[in-house]
Coordinates of C-alpha atoms and ligand atoms in Angstrom, one line a residue:
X1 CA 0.0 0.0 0.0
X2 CA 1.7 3.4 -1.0
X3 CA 2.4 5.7 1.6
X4 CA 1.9 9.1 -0.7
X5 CA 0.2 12.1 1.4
X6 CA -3.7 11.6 0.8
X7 CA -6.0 14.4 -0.8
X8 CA -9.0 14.5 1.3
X9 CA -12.1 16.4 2.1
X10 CA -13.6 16.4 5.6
X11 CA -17.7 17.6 5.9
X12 CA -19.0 18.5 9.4
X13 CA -21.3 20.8 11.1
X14 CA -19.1 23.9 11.2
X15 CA -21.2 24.9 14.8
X16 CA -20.3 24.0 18.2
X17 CA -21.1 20.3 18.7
X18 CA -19.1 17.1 19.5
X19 CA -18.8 16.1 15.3
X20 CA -17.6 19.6 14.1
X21 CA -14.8 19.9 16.7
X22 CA -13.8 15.6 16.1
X23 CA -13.4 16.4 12.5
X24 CA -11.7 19.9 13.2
X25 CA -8.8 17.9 15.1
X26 CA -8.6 15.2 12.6
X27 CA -8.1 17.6 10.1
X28 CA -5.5 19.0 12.0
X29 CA -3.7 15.9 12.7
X30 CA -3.8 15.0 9.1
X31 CA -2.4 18.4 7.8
X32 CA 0.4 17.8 10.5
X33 CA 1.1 14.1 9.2
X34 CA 1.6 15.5 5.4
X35 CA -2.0 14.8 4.0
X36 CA -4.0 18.2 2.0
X37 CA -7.3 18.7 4.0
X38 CA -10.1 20.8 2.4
X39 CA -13.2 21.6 4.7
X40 CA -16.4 21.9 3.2
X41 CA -19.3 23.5 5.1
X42 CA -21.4 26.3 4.9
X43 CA -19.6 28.1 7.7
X44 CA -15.7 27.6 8.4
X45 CA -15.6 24.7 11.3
X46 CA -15.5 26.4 15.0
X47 CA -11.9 24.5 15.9
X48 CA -10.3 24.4 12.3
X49 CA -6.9 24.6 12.1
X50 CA -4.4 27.1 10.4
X51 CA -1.7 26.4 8.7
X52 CA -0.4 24.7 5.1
X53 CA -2.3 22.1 3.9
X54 CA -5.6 23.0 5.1
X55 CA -8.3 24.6 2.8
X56 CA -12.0 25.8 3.3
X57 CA -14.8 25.8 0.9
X58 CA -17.9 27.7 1.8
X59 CA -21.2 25.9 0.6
X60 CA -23.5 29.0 -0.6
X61 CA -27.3 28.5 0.0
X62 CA -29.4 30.9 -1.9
X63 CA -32.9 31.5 -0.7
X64 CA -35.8 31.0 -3.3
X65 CA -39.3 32.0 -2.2
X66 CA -40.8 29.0 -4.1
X67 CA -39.0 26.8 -1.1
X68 CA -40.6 27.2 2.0
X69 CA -37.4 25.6 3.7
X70 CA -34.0 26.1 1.8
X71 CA -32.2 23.0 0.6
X72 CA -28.8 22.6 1.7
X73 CA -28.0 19.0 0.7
X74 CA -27.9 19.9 -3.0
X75 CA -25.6 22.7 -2.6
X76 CA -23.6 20.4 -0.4
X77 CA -23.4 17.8 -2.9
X78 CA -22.2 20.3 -6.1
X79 CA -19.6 21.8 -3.7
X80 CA -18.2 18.4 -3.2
X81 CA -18.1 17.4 -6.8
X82 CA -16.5 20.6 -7.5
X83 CA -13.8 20.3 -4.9
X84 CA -13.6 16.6 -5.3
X85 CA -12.7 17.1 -9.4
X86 CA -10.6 20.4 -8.8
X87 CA -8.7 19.2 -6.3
X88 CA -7.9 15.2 -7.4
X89 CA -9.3 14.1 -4.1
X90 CA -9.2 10.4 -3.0
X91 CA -12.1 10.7 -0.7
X92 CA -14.7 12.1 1.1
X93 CA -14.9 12.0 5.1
X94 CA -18.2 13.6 6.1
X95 CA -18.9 13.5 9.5
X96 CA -22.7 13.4 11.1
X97 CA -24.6 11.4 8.7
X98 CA -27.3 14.3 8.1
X99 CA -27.3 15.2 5.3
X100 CA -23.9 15.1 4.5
X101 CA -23.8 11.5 3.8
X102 CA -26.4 11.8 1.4
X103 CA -24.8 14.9 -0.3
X104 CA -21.4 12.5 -1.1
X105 CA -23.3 9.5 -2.7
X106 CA -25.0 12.8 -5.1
X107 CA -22.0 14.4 -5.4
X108 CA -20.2 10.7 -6.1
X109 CA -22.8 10.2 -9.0
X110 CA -22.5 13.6 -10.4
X111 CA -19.1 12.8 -11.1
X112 CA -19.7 9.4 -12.7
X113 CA -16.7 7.7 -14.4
X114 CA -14.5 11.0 -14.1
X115 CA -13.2 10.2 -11.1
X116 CA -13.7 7.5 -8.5
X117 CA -14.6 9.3 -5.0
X118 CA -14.7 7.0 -1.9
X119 CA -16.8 8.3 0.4
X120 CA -16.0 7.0 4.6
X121 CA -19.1 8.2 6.5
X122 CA -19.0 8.4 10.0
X123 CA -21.9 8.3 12.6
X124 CA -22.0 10.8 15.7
X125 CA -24.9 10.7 17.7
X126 CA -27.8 11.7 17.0
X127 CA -27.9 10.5 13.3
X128 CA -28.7 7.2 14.9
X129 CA -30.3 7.8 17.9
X130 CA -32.8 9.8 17.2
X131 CA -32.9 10.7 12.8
X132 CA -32.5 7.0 12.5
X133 CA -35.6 6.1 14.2
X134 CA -37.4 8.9 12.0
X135 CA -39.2 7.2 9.3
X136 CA -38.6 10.6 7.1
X137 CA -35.0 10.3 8.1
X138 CA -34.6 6.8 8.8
X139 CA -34.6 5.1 5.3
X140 CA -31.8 7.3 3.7
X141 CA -29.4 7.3 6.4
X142 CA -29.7 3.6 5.3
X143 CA -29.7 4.2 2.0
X144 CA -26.2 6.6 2.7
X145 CA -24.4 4.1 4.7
X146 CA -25.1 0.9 2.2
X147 CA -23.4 3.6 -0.6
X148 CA -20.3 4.6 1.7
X149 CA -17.0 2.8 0.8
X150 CA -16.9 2.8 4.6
X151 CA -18.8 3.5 7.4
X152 CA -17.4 4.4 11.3
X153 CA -18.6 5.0 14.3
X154 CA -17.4 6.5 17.9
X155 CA -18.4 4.2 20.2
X156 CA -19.2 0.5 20.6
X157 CA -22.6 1.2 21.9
X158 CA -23.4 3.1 18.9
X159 CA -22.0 0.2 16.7
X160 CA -24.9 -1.4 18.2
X161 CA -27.6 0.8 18.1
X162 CA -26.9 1.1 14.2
X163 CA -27.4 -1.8 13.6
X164 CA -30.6 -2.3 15.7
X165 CA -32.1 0.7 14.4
X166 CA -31.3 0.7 11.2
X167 CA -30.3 -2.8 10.2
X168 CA -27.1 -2.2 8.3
X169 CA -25.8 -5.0 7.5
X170 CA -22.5 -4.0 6.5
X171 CA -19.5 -3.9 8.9
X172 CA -19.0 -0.5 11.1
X173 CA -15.6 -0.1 12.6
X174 CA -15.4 1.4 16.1
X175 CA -12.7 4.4 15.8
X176 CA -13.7 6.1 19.3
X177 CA -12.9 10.0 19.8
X178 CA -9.6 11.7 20.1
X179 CA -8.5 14.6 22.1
X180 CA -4.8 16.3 22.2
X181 CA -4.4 18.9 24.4
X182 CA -2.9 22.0 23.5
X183 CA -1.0 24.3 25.7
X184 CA -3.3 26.3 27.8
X185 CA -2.9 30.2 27.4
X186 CA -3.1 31.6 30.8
X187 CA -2.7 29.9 34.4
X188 CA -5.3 28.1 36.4
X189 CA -5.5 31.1 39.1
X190 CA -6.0 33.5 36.8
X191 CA -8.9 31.9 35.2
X192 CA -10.6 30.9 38.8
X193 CA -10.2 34.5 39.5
X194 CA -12.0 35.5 35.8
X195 CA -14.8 33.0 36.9
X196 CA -14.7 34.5 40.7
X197 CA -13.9 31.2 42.3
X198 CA -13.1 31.8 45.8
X199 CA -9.7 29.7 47.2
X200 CA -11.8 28.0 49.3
X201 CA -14.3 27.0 46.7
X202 CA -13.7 23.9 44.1
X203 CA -15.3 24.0 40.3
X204 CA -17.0 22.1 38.5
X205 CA -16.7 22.6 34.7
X206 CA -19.9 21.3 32.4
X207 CA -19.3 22.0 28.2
X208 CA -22.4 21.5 26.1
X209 CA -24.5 22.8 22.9
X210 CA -27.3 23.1 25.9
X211 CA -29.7 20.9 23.6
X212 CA -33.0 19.4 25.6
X213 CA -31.1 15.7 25.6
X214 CA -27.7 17.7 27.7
X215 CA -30.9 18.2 30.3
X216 CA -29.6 21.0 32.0
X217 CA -32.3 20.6 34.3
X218 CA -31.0 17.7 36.3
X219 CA -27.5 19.4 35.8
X220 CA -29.4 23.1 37.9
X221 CA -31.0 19.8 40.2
X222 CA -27.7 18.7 40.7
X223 CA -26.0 21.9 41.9
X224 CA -29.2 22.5 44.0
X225 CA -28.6 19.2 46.1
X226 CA -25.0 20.2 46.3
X227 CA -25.7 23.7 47.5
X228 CA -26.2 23.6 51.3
X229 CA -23.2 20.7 51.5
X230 CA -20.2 22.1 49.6
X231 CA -18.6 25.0 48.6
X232 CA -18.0 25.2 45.3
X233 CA -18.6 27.0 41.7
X234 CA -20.1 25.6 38.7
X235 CA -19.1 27.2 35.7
X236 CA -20.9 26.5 32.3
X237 CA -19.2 26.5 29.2
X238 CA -22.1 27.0 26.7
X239 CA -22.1 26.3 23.1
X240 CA -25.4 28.6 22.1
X241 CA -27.6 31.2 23.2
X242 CA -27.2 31.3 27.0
X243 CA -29.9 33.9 28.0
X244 CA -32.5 31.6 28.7
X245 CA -30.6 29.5 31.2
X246 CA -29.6 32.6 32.8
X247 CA -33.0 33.2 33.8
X248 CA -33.8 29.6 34.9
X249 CA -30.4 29.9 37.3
X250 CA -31.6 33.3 39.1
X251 CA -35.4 31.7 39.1
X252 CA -33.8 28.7 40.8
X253 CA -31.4 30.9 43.5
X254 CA -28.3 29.3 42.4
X255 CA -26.8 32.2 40.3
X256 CA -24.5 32.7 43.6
X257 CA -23.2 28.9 42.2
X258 CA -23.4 29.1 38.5
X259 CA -21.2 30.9 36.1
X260 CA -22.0 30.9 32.3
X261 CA -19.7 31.5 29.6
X262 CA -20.5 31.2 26.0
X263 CA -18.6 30.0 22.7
X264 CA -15.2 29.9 24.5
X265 CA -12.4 28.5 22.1
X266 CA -9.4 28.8 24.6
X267 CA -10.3 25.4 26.1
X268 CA -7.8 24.4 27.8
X269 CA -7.4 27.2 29.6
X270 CA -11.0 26.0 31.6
X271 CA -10.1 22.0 31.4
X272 CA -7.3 22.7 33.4
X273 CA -8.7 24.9 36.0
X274 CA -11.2 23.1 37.2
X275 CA -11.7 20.3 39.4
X276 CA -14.3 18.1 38.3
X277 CA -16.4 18.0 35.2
X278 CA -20.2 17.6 35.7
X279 CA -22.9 16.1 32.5
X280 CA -26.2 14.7 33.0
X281 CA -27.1 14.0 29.2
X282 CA -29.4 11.8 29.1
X283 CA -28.1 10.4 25.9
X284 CA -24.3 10.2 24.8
X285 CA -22.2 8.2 21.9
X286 CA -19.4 9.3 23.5
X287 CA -19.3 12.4 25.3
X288 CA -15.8 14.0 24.0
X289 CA -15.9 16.8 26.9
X290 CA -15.6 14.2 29.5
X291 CA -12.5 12.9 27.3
X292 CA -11.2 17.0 26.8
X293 CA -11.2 17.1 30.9
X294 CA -9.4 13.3 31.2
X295 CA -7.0 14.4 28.6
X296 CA -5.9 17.3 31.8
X297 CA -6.3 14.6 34.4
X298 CA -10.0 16.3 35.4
X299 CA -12.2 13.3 36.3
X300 CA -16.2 13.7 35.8
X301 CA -19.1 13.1 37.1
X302 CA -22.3 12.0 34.4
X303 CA -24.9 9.5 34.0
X304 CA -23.8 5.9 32.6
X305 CA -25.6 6.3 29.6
X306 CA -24.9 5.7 25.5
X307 CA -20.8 5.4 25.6
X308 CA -20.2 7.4 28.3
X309 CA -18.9 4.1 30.3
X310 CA -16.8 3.1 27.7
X311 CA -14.8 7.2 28.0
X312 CA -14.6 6.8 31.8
X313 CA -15.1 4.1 34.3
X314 CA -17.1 4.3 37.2
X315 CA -14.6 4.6 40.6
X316 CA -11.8 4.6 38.5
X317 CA -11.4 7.3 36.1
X318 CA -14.5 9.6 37.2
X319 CA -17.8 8.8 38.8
X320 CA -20.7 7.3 37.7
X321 CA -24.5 7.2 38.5
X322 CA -27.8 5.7 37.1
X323 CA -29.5 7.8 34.8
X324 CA -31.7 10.7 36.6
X325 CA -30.1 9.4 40.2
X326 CA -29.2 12.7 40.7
X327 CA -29.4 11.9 44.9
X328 CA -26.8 9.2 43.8
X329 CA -24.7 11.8 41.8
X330 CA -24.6 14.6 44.2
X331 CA -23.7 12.0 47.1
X332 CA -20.7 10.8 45.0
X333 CA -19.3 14.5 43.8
X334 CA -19.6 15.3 47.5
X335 CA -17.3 12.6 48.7
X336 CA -14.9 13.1 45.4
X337 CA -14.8 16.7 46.4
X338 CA -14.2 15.7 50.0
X339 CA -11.2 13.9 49.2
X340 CA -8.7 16.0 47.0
X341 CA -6.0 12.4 46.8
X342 CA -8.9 10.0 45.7
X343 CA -9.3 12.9 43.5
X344 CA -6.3 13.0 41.8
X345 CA -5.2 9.5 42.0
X346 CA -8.4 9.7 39.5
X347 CA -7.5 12.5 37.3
X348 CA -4.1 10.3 37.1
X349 CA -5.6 7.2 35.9
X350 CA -7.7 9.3 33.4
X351 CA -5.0 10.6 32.0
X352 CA -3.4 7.8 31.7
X353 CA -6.6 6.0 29.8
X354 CA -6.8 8.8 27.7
X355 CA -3.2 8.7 26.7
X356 CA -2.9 5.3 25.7
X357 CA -6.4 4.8 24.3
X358 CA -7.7 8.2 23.1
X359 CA -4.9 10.3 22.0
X360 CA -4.1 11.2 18.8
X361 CA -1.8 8.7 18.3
X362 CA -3.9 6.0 19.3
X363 CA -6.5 6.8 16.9
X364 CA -5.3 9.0 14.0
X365 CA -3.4 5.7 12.8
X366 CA -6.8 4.2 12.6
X367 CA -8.2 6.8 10.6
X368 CA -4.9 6.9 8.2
X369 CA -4.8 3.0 7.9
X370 CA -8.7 2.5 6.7
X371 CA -8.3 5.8 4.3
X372 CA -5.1 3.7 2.5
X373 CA -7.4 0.4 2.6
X374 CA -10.7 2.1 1.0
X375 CA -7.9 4.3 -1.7
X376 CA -6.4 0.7 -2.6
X377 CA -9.8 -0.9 -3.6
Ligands
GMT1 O1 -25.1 16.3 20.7 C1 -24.2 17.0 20.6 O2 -23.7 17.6 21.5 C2 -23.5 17.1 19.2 C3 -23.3 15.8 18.6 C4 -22.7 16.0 17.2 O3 -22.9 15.1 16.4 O4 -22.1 17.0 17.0 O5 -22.4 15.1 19.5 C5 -22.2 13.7 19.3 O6 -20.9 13.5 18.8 C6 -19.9 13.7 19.7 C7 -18.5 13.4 19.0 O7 -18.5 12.1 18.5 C8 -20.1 12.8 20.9 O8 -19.0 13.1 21.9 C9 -21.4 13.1 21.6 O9 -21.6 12.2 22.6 C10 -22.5 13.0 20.5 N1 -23.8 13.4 21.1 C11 -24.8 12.6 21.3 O10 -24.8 11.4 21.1 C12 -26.0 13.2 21.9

């Protein structure tokens, strides 16, 4: 199998959201390791890199007043042919099924015997969990994945639920999530002090889109059990419109406990100064903000739902409680929070588990090896 530096196109959501900021790194990664990455979206991705060997083309969506909604996934589709024939691509990595799958088997037969695109789609979230159980979703994602040269996933649990909600029948490889740190930009006091963290106080960190399935109303429960026992900040890292939540925190009393910020891209520097992560999703493939915090040796605390126990294990890398248990989760953040060496010896093994099993080196390989494999067919 040659080892030439690969032309490929990655597809995402450009918005905050676990997807966009996965393919965002990989592109990175792949730029770094020699390949030419070209981004096609109809904004530029939130986290995409700089640098040589990374390109952006904007998908344009004109507005007709015939169309009640506007179409994206034709515009989509033409972009990709055009890039794909332009630039000599080998393939096509789209990321979230919706509708970008689609768009690539279009754009794939728009370019008929010119040029053989392979198209590796790779499923997210909520393209299974919930579009795949939508009968006016549900038969083209099938459709889309029997046409991909390849088809991925980021979790063994969503492995599973593709198959049982969709029935594909052809083989989906597990690559989980990646995370690589990068060098935070100022130090962890300063940033407790930005946040008003008092030295006293610990922090708890949550990162999410706010959608109705991150159900920041357990999270607000949460913090309300917590209250009266500990003394501690919550600071939340939100990836929309964060007036609304605002309001529900003062309604509740706890905006003496809650600090919101909204579409933050220095990371790192809030991984790294806080003490514990806190999600009560009631759904997750993955959950790649518990992996950003295991990546700083930050154990969480979250519901054992989707793949969240494959990221983190329960008592051993972060804590764990049954879904809606929030009694159960409060009681354990309160004796994590108690104990600042059972703590750490937990942020340690974390970082550990995400070194050796979701680092960029564990997993870029992966990526790398089944591009070659689908090029060489
Ligand atoms: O639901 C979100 O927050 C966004 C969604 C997406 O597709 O962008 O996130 C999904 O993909 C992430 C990266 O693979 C996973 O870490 C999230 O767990 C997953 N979200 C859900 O399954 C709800």
């Amino acid at each position: 199998m040659s080892d030439r530096p690969l032309k490929l196109a990655l597809t995402c959501y450009p918005s905050v959201g676990g997807s966009g900021i996965l393919a965002s790194e990989l592109g990175e990664e792949l730029a770094a390791r020699g390949h030419e990455v070209h981004f096609i979206s109809y904004e530029q991705p939130f986290r995409m890199p700089d640098g040589p060997r990374v390109f952006f083309h904007p998908v344009v969506v004109n507005s007709y007043d015939l169309f009640k909604h506007p179409d994206y996934t034709l515009p989509l589709s033409v972009k990709m042919a055009e890039v794909a024939k332009q630039h000599a691509l080998d393939l096509l990595h789209v990321h979230y099924a919706v509708p970008h799958a689609t768009a690539a088997i279009l754009a794939r037969a728009m370019l008929h015997e010119e040029h053989r695109l392979r198209i590796i789609t790779t499923l997210h979230g909520t393209d299974t969990t919930l579009l795949g159980r939508d009968p006016g979703y549900g038969p083209a994602i099938r459709h889309a994945l029997e046409n991909s040269d390849a088809i991925t996933t980021v979790s063994e649990f969503m492995r599973a639920e593709t198959v049982r909600l969709l029935g594909v029948q052809r083989p989906i490889e597990v690559i989980h999530n990646f995370f690589e740190p990068h060098a935070p930009s100022h130090r962890r006091d300063e940033i407790r002090r930005e946040l008003g963290v008092a030295p006293d106080e610990a922090l708890l960190l949550h990162l999410s889109n706010l959608r109705p399935l991150k159900r920041i109303d357990l999270l607000l429960d949460t913090v309300a059990l917590l209250r009266p026992r500990l003394a501690f900040k919550l600071a939340i890292l939100a990836g929309a419109d964060s007036a609304q939540l605002a309001a529900e925190v003062r309604r509740r009393g706890l905006a003496d406990r809650v600090v919101i910020r909204e579409r933050v891209s220095e990371i790192e520097d809030y991984l790294q100064a806080a003490d514990l992560g806190l999600f009560t999703s009631e759904m997750e493939s993955f959950c790649l903000s518990i992996l950003e915090l295991m990546s700083v040796g930050v154990p969480s605390a979250a519901f054992a739902v989707g793949g969240i126990p494959e990221v983190t294990h329960d008592g051993e890398t972060g804590v764990l409680a049954p879904f809606g248990d929030t009694a159960t989760l409060a009681a354990k953040i309160e004796a994590l929070l108690r104990d600042p060496a059972r703590r750490a010896a937990l942020g340690a093994a974390g970082r550990a588990r995400a070194r050796e099993k979701f680092s960029a080196a564990a997993i870029v390989p992966r990526y790398e090896e089944l591009y070659r494999r689908i090029v060489a067919t």
